[in-house]
Coordinates of C-alpha atoms in Angstrom, one line a residue:
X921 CA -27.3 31.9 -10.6
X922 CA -27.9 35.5 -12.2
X923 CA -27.8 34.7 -15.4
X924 CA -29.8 31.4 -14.9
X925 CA -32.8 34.1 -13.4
X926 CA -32.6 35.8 -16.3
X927 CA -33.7 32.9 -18.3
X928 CA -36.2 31.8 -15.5
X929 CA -38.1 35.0 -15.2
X930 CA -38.6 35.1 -19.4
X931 CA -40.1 31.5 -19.0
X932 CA -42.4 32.9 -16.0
X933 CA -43.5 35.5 -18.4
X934 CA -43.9 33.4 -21.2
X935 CA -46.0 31.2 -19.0
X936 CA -48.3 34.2 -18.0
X937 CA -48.6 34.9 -21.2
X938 CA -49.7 31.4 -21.8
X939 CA -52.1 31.1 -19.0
X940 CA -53.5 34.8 -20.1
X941 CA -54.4 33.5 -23.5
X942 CA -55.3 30.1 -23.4
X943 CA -56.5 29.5 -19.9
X944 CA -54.2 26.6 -18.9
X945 CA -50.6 25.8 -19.3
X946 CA -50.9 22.0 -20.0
X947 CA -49.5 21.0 -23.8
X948 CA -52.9 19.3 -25.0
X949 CA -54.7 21.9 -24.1
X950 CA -52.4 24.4 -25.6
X951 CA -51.7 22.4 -29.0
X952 CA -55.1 21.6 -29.6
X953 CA -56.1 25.7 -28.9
X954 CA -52.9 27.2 -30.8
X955 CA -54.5 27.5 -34.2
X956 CA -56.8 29.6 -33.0
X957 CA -54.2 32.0 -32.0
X958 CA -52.2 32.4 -35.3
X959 CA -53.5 36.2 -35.3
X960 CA -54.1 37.0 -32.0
X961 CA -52.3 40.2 -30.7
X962 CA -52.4 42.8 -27.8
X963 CA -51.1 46.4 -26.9
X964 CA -48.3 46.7 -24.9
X965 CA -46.5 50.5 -24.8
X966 CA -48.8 51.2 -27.7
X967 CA -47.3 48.3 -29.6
X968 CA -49.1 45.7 -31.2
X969 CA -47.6 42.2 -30.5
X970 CA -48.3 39.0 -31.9
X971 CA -49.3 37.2 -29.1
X972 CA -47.7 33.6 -30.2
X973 CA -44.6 35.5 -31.2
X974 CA -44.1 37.3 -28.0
X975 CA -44.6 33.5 -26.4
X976 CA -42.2 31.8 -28.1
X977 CA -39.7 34.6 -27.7
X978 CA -39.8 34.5 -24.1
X979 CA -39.9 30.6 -23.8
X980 CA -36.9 30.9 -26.2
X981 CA -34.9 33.6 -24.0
X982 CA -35.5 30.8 -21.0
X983 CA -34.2 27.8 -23.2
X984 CA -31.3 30.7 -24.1
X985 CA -30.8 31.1 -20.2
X986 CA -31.0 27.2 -19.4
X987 CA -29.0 25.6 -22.5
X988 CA -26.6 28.2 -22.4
X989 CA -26.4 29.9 -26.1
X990 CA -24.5 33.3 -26.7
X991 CA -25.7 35.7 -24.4
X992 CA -26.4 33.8 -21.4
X993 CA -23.7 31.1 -21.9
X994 CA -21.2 32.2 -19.9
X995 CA -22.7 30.5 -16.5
X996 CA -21.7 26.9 -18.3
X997 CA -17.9 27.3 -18.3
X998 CA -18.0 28.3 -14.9
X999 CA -19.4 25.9 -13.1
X1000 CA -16.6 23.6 -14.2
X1001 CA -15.3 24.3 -10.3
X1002 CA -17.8 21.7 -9.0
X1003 CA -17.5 18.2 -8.6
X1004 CA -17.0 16.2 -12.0
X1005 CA -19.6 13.9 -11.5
X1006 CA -21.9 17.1 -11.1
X1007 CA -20.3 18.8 -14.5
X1008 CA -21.5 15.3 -16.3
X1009 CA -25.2 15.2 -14.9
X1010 CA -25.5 18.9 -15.8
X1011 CA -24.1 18.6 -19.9
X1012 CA -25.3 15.5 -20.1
X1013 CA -28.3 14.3 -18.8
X1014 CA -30.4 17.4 -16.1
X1015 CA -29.6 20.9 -17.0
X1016 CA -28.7 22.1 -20.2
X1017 CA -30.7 19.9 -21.7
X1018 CA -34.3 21.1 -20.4
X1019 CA -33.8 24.3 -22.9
X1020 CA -33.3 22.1 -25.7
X1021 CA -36.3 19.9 -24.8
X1022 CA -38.1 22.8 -24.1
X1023 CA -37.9 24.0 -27.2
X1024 CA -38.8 20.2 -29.0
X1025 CA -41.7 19.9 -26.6
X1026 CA -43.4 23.0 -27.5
X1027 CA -43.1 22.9 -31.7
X1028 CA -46.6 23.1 -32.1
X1029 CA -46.3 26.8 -31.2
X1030 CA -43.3 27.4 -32.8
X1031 CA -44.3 26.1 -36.0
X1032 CA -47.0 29.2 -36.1
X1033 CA -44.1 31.5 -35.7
X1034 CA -41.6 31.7 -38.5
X1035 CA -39.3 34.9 -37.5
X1036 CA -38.9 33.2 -34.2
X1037 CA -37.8 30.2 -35.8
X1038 CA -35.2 32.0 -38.0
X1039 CA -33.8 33.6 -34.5
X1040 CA -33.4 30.6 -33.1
X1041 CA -31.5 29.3 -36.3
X1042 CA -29.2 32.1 -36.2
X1043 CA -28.3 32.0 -32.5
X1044 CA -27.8 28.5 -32.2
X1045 CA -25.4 28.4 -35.4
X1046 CA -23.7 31.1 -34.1
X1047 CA -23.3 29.6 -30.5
X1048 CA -22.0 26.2 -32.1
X1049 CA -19.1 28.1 -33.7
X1050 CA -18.2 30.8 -30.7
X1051 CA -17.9 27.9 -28.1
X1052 CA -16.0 25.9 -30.6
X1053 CA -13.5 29.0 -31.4
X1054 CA -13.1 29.7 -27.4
X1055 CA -12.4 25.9 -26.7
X1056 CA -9.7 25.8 -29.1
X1057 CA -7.7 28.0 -26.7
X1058 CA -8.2 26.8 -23.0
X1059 CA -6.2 25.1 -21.0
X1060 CA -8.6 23.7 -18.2
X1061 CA -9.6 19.9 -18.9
X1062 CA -13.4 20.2 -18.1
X1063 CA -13.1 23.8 -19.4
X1064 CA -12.9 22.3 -23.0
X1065 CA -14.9 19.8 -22.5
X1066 CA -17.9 22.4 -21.4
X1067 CA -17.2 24.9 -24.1
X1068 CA -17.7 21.9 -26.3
X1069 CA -21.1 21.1 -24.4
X1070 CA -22.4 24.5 -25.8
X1071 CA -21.0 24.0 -28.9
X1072 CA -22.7 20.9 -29.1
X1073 CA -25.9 22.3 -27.5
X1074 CA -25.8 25.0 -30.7
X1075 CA -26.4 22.0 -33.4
X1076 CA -29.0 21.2 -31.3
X1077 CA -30.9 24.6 -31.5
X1078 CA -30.7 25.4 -34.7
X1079 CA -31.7 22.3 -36.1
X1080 CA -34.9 22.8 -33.9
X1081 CA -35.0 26.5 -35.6
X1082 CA -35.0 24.5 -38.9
X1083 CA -38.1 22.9 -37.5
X1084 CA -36.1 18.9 -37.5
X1085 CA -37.0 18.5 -33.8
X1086 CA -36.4 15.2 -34.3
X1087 CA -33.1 15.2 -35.5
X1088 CA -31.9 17.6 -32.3
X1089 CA -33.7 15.1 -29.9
X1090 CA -31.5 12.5 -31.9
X1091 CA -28.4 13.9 -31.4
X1092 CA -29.4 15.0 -27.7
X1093 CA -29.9 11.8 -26.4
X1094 CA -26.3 10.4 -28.3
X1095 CA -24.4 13.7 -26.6
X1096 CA -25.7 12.5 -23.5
X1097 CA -23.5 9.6 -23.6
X1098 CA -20.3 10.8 -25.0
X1099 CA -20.1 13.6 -22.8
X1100 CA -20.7 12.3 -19.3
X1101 CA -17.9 9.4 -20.4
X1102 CA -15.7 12.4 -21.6
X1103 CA -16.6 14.7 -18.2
X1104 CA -16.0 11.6 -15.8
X1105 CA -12.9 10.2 -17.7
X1106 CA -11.4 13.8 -17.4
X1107 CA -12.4 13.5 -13.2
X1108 CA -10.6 10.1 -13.4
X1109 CA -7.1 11.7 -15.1
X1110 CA -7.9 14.7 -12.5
X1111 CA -7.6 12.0 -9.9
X1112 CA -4.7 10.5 -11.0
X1113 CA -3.0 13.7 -11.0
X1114 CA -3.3 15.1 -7.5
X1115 CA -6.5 17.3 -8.6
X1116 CA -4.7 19.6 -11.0
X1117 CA -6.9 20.6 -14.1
X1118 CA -4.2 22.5 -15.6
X1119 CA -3.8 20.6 -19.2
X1120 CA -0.6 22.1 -19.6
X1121 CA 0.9 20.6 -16.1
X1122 CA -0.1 17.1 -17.3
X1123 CA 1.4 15.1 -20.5
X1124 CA 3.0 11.3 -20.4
X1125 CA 0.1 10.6 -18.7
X1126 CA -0.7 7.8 -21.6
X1127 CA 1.6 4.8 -20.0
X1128 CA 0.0 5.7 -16.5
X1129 CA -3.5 5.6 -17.3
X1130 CA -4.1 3.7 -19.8
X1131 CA -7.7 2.9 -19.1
X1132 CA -8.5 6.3 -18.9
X1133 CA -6.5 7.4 -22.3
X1134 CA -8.6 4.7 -24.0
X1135 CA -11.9 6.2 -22.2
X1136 CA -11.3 9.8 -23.7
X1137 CA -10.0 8.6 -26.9
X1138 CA -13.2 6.8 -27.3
X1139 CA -15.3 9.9 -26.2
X1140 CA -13.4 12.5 -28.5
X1141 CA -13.6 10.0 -31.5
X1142 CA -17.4 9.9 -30.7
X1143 CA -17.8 14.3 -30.1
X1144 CA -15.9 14.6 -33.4
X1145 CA -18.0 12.1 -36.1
X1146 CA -15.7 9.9 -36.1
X1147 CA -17.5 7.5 -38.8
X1148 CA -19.5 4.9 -37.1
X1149 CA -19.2 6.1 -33.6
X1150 CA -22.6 8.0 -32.3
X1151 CA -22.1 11.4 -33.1
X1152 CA -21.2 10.5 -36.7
X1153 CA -25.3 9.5 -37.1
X1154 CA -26.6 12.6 -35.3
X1155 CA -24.3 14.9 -36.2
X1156 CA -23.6 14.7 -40.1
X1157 CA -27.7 14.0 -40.0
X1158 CA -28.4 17.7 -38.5
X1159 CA -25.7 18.9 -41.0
X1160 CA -27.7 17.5 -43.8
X1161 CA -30.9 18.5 -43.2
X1162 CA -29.8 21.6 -42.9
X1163 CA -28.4 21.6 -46.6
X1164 CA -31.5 20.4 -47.8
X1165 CA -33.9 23.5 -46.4
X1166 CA -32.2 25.1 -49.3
X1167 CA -32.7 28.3 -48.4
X1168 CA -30.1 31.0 -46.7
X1169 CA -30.0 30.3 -43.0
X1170 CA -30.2 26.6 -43.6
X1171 CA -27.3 27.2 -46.0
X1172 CA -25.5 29.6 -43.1
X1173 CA -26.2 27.3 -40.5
X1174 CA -24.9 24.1 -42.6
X1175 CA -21.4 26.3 -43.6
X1176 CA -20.8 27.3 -39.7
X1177 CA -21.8 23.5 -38.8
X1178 CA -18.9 22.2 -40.9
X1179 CA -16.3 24.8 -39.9
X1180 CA -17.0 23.8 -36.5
X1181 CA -17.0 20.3 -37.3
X1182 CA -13.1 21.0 -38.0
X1183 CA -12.6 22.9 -35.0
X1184 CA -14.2 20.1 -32.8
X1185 CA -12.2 17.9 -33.8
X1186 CA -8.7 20.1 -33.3
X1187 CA -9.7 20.7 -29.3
X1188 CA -10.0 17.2 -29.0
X1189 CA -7.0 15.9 -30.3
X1190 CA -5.3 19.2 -28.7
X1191 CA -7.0 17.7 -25.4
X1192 CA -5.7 14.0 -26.0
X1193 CA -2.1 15.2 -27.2
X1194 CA -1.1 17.6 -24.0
X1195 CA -2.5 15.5 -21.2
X1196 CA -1.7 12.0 -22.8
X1197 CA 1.1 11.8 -25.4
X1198 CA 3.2 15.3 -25.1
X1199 CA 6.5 15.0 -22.9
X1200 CA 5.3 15.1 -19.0
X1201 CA 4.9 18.5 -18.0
X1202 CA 3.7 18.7 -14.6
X1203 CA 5.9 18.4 -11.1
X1204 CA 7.7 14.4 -10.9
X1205 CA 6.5 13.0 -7.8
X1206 CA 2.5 13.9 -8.9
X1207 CA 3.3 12.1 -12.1
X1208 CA 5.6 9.9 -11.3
X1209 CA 2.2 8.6 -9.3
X1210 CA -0.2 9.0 -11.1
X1211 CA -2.3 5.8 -11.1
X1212 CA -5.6 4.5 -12.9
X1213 CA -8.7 4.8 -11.0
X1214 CA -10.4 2.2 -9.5
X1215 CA -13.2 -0.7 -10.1
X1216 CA -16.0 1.1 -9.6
X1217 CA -15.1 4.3 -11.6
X1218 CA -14.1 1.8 -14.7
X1219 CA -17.4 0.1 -14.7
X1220 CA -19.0 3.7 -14.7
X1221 CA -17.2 4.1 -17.8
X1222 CA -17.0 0.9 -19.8
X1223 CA -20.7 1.4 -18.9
X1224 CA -20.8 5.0 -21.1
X1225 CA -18.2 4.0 -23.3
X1226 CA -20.2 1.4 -24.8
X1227 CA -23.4 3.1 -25.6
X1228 CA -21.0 6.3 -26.7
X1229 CA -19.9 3.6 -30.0
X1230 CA -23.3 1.8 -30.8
X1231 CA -26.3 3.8 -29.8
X1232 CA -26.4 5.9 -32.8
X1233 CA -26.4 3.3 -35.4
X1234 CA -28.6 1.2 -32.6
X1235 CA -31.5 4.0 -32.0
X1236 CA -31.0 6.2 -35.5
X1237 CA -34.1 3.9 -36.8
X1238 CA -36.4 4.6 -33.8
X1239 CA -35.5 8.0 -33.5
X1240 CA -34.9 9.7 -37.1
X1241 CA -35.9 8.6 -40.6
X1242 CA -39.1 9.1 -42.8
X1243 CA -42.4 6.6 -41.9
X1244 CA -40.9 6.7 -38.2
X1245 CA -44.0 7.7 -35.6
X1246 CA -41.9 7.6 -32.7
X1247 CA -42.3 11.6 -32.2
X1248 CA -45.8 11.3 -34.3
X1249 CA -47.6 12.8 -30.9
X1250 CA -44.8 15.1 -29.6
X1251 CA -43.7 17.4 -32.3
X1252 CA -45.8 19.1 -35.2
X1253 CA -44.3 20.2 -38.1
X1254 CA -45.6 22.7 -40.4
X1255 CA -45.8 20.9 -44.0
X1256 CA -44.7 23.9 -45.6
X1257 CA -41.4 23.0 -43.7
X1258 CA -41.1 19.3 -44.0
X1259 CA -37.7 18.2 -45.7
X1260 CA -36.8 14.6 -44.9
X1261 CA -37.4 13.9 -48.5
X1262 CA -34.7 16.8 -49.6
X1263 CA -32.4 15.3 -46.8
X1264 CA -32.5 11.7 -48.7
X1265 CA -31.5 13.5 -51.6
X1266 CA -28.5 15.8 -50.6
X1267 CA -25.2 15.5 -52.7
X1268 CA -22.5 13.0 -51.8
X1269 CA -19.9 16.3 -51.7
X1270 CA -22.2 17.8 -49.4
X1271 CA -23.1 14.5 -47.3
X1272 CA -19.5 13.9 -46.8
X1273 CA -18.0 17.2 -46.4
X1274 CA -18.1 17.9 -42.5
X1275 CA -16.9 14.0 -41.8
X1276 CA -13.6 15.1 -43.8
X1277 CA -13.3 18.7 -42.1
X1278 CA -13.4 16.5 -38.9
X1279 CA -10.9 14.3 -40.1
X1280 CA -9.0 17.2 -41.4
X1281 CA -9.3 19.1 -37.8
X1282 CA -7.6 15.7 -36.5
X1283 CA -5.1 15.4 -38.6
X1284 CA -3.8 18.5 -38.8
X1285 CA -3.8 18.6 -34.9
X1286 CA -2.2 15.5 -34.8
X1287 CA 0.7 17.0 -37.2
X1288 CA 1.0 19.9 -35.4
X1289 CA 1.5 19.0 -31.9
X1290 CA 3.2 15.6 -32.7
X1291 CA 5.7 17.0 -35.4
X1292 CA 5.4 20.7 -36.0
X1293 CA 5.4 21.6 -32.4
X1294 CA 7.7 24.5 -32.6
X1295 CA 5.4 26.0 -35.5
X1296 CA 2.6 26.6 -33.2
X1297 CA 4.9 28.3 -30.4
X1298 CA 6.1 30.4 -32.8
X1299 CA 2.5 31.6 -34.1
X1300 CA 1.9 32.1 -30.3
X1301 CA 4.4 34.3 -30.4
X1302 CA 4.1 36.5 -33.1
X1303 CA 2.1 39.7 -32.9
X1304 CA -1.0 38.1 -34.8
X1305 CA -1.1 35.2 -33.1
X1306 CA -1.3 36.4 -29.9
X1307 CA -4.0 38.6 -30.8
X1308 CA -6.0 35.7 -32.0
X1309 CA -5.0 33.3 -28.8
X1310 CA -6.1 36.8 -25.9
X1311 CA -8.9 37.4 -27.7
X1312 CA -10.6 33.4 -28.2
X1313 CA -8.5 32.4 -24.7
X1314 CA -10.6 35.4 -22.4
X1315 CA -13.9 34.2 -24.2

């Protein structure tokens, strides 16, 4: 809740500012009069402000607050101790998302403001690969899964600071999908298992459950870019247009996109290995009954699991691509920072390198934990190691 009215009283202000300047707060009004306001500044403690600037930087603190990026994320993890069917309406579909939007919705104002844009690049990169690095280490089930949410929610953000609102709408409305199948699948295996959460009390859980194994399986495959699932076309798309901006944060943004890419896909394996296919871990008479959950729970998820495979090569036509209008009277995008046509044109190394750091990530988890499981212990163990696991395990 604190942190939350952090964000909420920087979109107040930004709102005041709004409704000082332009004399109403709806967006026609506003993106018709913006223009007009490209040098417009005032005095505040003998400081002259750009007045569009000092907008968008307190509209962007309340998308900070609500989509929870570095700073303000730490709300997001934590609320992993409500209900699971609350956890996926707030990553997937209500909460966390209204930053994002926020931030699509009002382009024509952030279009006028380039350093703003840049700070939204850099934060948003950098939140994609913090959340990623602390979800490699926890050991709750939703846990990972909502570090992965802001991971997620980071792609989104800075492709909007690379001014492809599209694009993050694109791979917002896929996420939605994959991650309320992965949040209510992991309530389902919670279920089964006498409500512990505890990933490392579970394991063997794969002959049980098998609905459920096949649920998260699909979800993962989806959250990594596994080709032809969703998040490969939104994904790998916000990846590429990045590249082709050709300049240094796009260039930052598209090298921290692809290391995360590899870490995404570790956690998730990681997630699948120790609570389906390690040795059971957990006490023998809660696994010894664990049991798959019912009808109405399965349909939920058959429901999400079969949008999570085919919406993104279903919608990528209506949502993404050059000559589509679909956004034509939402977003406004400054010429001067139009790239589609660079995007068309970006390498085949480059088009294809975060799919195989993805594949990579799951491999290499897959090694590790099925074969090499002593390895890992061992790093644990060791004085770096442990260092590395304290510091990304307490966030």
């Amino acid at each position: 809740m604190l942190l939350n009215r952090v964000g909420d009283f920087s979109l107040i202000i930004s709102v005041f500012l709004i409704f000082i300047h332009y004399k109403a707060i709806d967006y026609c009004t506003v993106a018709a009069l913006t223009p007009f306001f490209k040098n417009s500044f005032f005095n505040f403690l003998f400081f002259k402000i750009n007045s569009l600037e000092a907008i968008c930087c307190f509209m962007f603190i309340g998308a900070v607050g609500k989509s929870a990026q570095v700073g303000l994320h730490t709300w997001l993890p934590d609320a992993m101790e409500g209900p699971t069917p609350v956890s996926a309406l707030i990553h997937a579909a209500t909460m966390v998302t209204a930053g994002v939007f926020l931030v699509i919705r009002s382009s024509f104002i952030y279009e006028h403001t380039k350093n703003i844009l840049d700070f939204i690049t850099v934060v948003g990169a950098l939140t994609s690969l913090f959340a990623a690095t602390t979800g490699l280490f926890q050991n709750d089930l939703k846990r990972v899964v909502a570090y992965s949410t802001c991971s997620q929610l980071g792609y989104m953000i800075f492709a909007c600071g690379l001014s492809n609102y599209s694009v993050g709408f694109f791979h917002l409305t896929n996420h939605a999908f994959f991650k309320a199948l992965l949040f209510l699948s992991s309530g389902s295996v919670i279920h089964a298992v006498s409500d512990e959460q505890d990933m490392r009390k579970m394991g063997g859980l794969k002959k049980l459950v098998p609905f459920t194994y096949c649920m998260i399986t699909l979800g993962s495959l989806a959250l990594i870019g596994f080709p032809f699932f969703t998040g490969f076309y939104s994904k790998d798309l916000i990846l590429e247009v990045a590249f082709s901006t050709y300049d240094f944060l796009g260039l930052f943004s598209y090298c921290l996109g692809t290391i995360v890419a590899y870490f995404t896909a570790y956690y998730s394996m990681r997630l699948v290995f120790l609570t389906f296919l390690s040795k059971p871990c957990g006490y023998r008479q809660i696994i010894s009954f664990a049991y798959d959950s019912g009808f109405n729970i399965s349909i939920a998820l058959v429901c999400l699991a079969i949008p999570s495979v085919l919406i993104g090569y279903c919608s990528k036509d209506l949502m993404v691509g050059l000559g589509n209008n679909t956004f034509n009277s939402v977003v406004y995008v400054n010429l001067g920072r139009f790239n589609f046509f660079d995007a068309e044109f970006v390498n085949l190394f480059f088009k294809s390198l975060p799919v195989c750091f993805s594949l990579f990530g799951f491999l290499l988890a897959f090694i590790f934990y099925i074969f090499k499981f002593k390895l890992l212990f061992y790093f644990k163990i060791s004085k770096v190691g442990k260092k590395i696991y304290y510091f990304l395990n307490r966030k």
